[in-house]
Short mmCIF file of C-alpha atoms in Angstrom, two decimals:
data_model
loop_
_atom_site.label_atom_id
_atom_site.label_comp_id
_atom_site.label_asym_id
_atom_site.label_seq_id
_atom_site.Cartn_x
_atom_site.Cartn_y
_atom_site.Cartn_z
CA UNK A 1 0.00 0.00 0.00
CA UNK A 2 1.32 3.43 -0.98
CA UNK A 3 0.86 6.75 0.82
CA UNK A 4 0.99 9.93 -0.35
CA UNK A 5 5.08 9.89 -0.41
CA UNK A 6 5.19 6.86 -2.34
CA UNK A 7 7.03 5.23 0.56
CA UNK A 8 5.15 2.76 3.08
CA UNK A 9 4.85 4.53 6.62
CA UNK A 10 7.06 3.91 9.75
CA UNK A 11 6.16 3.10 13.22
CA UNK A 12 3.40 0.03 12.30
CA UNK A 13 1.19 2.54 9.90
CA UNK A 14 2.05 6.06 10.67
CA UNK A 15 4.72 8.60 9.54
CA UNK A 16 7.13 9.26 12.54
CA UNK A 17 6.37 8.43 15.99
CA UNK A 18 3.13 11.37 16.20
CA UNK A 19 0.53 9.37 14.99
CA UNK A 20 -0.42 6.67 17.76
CA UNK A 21 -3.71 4.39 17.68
CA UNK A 22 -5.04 3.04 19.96
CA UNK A 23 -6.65 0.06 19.92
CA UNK A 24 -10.22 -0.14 20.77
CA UNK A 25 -11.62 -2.73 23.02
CA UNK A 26 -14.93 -3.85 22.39
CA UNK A 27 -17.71 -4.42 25.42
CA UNK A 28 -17.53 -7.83 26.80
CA UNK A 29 -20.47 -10.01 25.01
CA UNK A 30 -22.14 -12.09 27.66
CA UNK A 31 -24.70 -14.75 26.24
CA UNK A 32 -27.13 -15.96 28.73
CA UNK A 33 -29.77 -18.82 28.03
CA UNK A 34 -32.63 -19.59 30.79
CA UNK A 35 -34.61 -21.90 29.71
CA UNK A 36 -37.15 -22.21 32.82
CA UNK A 37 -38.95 -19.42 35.35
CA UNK A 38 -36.12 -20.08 38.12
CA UNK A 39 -33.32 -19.53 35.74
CA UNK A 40 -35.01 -16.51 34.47
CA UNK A 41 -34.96 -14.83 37.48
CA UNK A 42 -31.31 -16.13 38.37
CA UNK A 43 -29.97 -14.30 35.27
CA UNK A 44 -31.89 -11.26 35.89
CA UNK A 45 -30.13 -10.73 39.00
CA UNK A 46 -26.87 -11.98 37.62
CA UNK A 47 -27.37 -9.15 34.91
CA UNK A 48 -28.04 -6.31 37.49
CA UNK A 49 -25.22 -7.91 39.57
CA UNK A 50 -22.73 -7.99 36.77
CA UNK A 51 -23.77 -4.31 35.63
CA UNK A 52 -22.75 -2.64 39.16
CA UNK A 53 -18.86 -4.20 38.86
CA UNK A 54 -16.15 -2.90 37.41
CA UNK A 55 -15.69 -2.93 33.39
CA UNK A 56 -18.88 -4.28 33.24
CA UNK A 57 -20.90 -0.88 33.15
CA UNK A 58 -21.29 -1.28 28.95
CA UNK A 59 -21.35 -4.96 28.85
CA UNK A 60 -23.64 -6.32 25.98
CA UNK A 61 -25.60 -8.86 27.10
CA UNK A 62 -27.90 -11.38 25.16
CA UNK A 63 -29.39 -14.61 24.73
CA UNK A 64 -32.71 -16.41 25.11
CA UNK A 65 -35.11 -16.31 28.57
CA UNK A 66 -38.00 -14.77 30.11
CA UNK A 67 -39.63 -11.33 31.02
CA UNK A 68 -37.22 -10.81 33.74
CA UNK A 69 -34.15 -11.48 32.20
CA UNK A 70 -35.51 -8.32 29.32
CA UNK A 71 -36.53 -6.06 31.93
CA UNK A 72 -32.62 -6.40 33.38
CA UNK A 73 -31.58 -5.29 29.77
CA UNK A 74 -31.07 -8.81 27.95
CA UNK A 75 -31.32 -8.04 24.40
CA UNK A 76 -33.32 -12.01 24.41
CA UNK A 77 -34.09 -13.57 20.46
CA UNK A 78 -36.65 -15.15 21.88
CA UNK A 79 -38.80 -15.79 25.39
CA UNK A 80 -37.52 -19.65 25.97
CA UNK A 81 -39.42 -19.79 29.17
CA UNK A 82 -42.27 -20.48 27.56
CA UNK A 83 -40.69 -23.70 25.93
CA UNK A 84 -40.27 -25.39 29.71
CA UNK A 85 -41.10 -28.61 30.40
CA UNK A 86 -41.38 -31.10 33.03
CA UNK A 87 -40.67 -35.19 32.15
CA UNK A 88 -39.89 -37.22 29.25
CA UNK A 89 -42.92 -37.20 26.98
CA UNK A 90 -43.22 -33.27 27.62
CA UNK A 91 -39.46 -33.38 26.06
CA UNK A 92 -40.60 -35.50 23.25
CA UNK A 93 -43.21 -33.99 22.32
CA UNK A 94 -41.50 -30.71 21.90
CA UNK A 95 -38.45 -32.26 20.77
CA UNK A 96 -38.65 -30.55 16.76
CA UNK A 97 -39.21 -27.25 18.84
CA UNK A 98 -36.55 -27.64 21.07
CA UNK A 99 -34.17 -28.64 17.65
CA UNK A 100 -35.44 -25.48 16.12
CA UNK A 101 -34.91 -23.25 19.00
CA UNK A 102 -31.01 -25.25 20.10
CA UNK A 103 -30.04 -24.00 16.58
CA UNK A 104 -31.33 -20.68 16.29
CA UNK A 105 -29.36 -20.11 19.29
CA UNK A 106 -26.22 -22.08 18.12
CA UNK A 107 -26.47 -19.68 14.86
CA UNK A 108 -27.00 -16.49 17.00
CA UNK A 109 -23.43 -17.18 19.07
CA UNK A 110 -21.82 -18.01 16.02
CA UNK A 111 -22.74 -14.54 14.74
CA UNK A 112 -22.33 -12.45 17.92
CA UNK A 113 -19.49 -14.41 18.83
CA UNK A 114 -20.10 -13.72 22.96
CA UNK A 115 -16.79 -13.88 25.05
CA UNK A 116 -18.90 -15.45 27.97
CA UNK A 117 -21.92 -17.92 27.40
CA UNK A 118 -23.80 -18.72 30.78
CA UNK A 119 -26.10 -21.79 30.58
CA UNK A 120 -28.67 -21.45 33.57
CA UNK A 121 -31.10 -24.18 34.27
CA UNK A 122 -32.65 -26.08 31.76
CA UNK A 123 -28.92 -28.81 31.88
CA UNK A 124 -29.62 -30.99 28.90
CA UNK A 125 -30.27 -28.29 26.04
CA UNK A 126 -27.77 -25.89 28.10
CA UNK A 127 -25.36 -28.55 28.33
CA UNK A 128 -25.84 -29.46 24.40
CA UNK A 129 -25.43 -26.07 23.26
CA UNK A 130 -22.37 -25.44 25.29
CA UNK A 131 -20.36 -27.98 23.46
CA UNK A 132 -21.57 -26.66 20.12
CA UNK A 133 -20.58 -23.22 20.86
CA UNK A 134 -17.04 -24.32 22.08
CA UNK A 135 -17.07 -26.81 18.84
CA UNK A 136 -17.88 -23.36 16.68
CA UNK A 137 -15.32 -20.99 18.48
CA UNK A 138 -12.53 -23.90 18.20
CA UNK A 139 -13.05 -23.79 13.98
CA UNK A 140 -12.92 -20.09 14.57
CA UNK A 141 -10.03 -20.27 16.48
CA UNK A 142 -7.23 -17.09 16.07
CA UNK A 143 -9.51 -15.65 13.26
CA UNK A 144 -10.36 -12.47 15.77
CA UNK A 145 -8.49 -12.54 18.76
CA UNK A 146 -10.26 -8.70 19.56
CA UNK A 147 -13.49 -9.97 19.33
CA UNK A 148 -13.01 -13.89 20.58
CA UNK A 149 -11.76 -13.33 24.72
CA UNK A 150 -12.24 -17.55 24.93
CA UNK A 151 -9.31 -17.80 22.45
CA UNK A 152 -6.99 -16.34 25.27
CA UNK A 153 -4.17 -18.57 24.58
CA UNK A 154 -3.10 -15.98 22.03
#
């Protein structure tokens, strides 16, 4: 790339040592998915806990839940607490539901790429989705160190 000398510039981009940038560090992305009333209300509190510490004031946080989780500020795709169930048949019923909803949230991490993902309640489909998320940010791996914190071993 040529600059308006003709010559490529010194100091990693700019012409003597006046020009610094600064890198800019992006809000810590938390993703939080509640899947039942109780974890709802968990995350709403982690939320408001989270928001009153240190470098957390303009965390983004998102994810799927309930009413209580959006009144804390959790930008939610979708109200999952509707979706809770209790025994087997209940699962299998809902099971083409549940497929629908694992991978609209599988698809939503791997665009918003969250440095945190916080699985409360519902273990199975919180458990499932975990691994797929950590299965999508290891193919990812090194490809945005700025925006990917879980690839710290950079």
């Amino acid at each position: 790339m040529l600059f308006r000398s003709g010559k490529r510039p010194r100091h990693g981009g700019c012409f003597r040592a006046r020009c610094q940038i600064e890198p800019v560090e992006k809000p810590i992305q938390i993703m939080l998915i509640a899947g039942e009333p109780s974890g709802d209300m968990l995350g709403a509190g982690l939320v408001q806990e989270l928001r009153g510490l240190p470098g957390f004031e303009e965390a983004v946080f998102f994810g799927a839940g309930g009413e209580r989780m959006a009144k804390a500020g959790v930008d939610l795709a979708f109200d999952l607490t509707r979706h809770s169930v209790i025994g087997l048949i209940e699962v299998i019923r809902k099971y083409g539901t549940f497929r629908r909803l694992f991978r609209q949230l599988a698809r939503l991490a791997e665009t918003r790429r969250p440095d945190v993902v916080v699985g409360i309640d519902f273990g199975a489909f919180n458990l499932r989705l975990a691994r797929r998320i950590r299965d999508l940010s290891r193919a990812t791996l090194g490809t945005d160190r700025k925006s990917t914190r879980l690839n710290s071993s950079h």
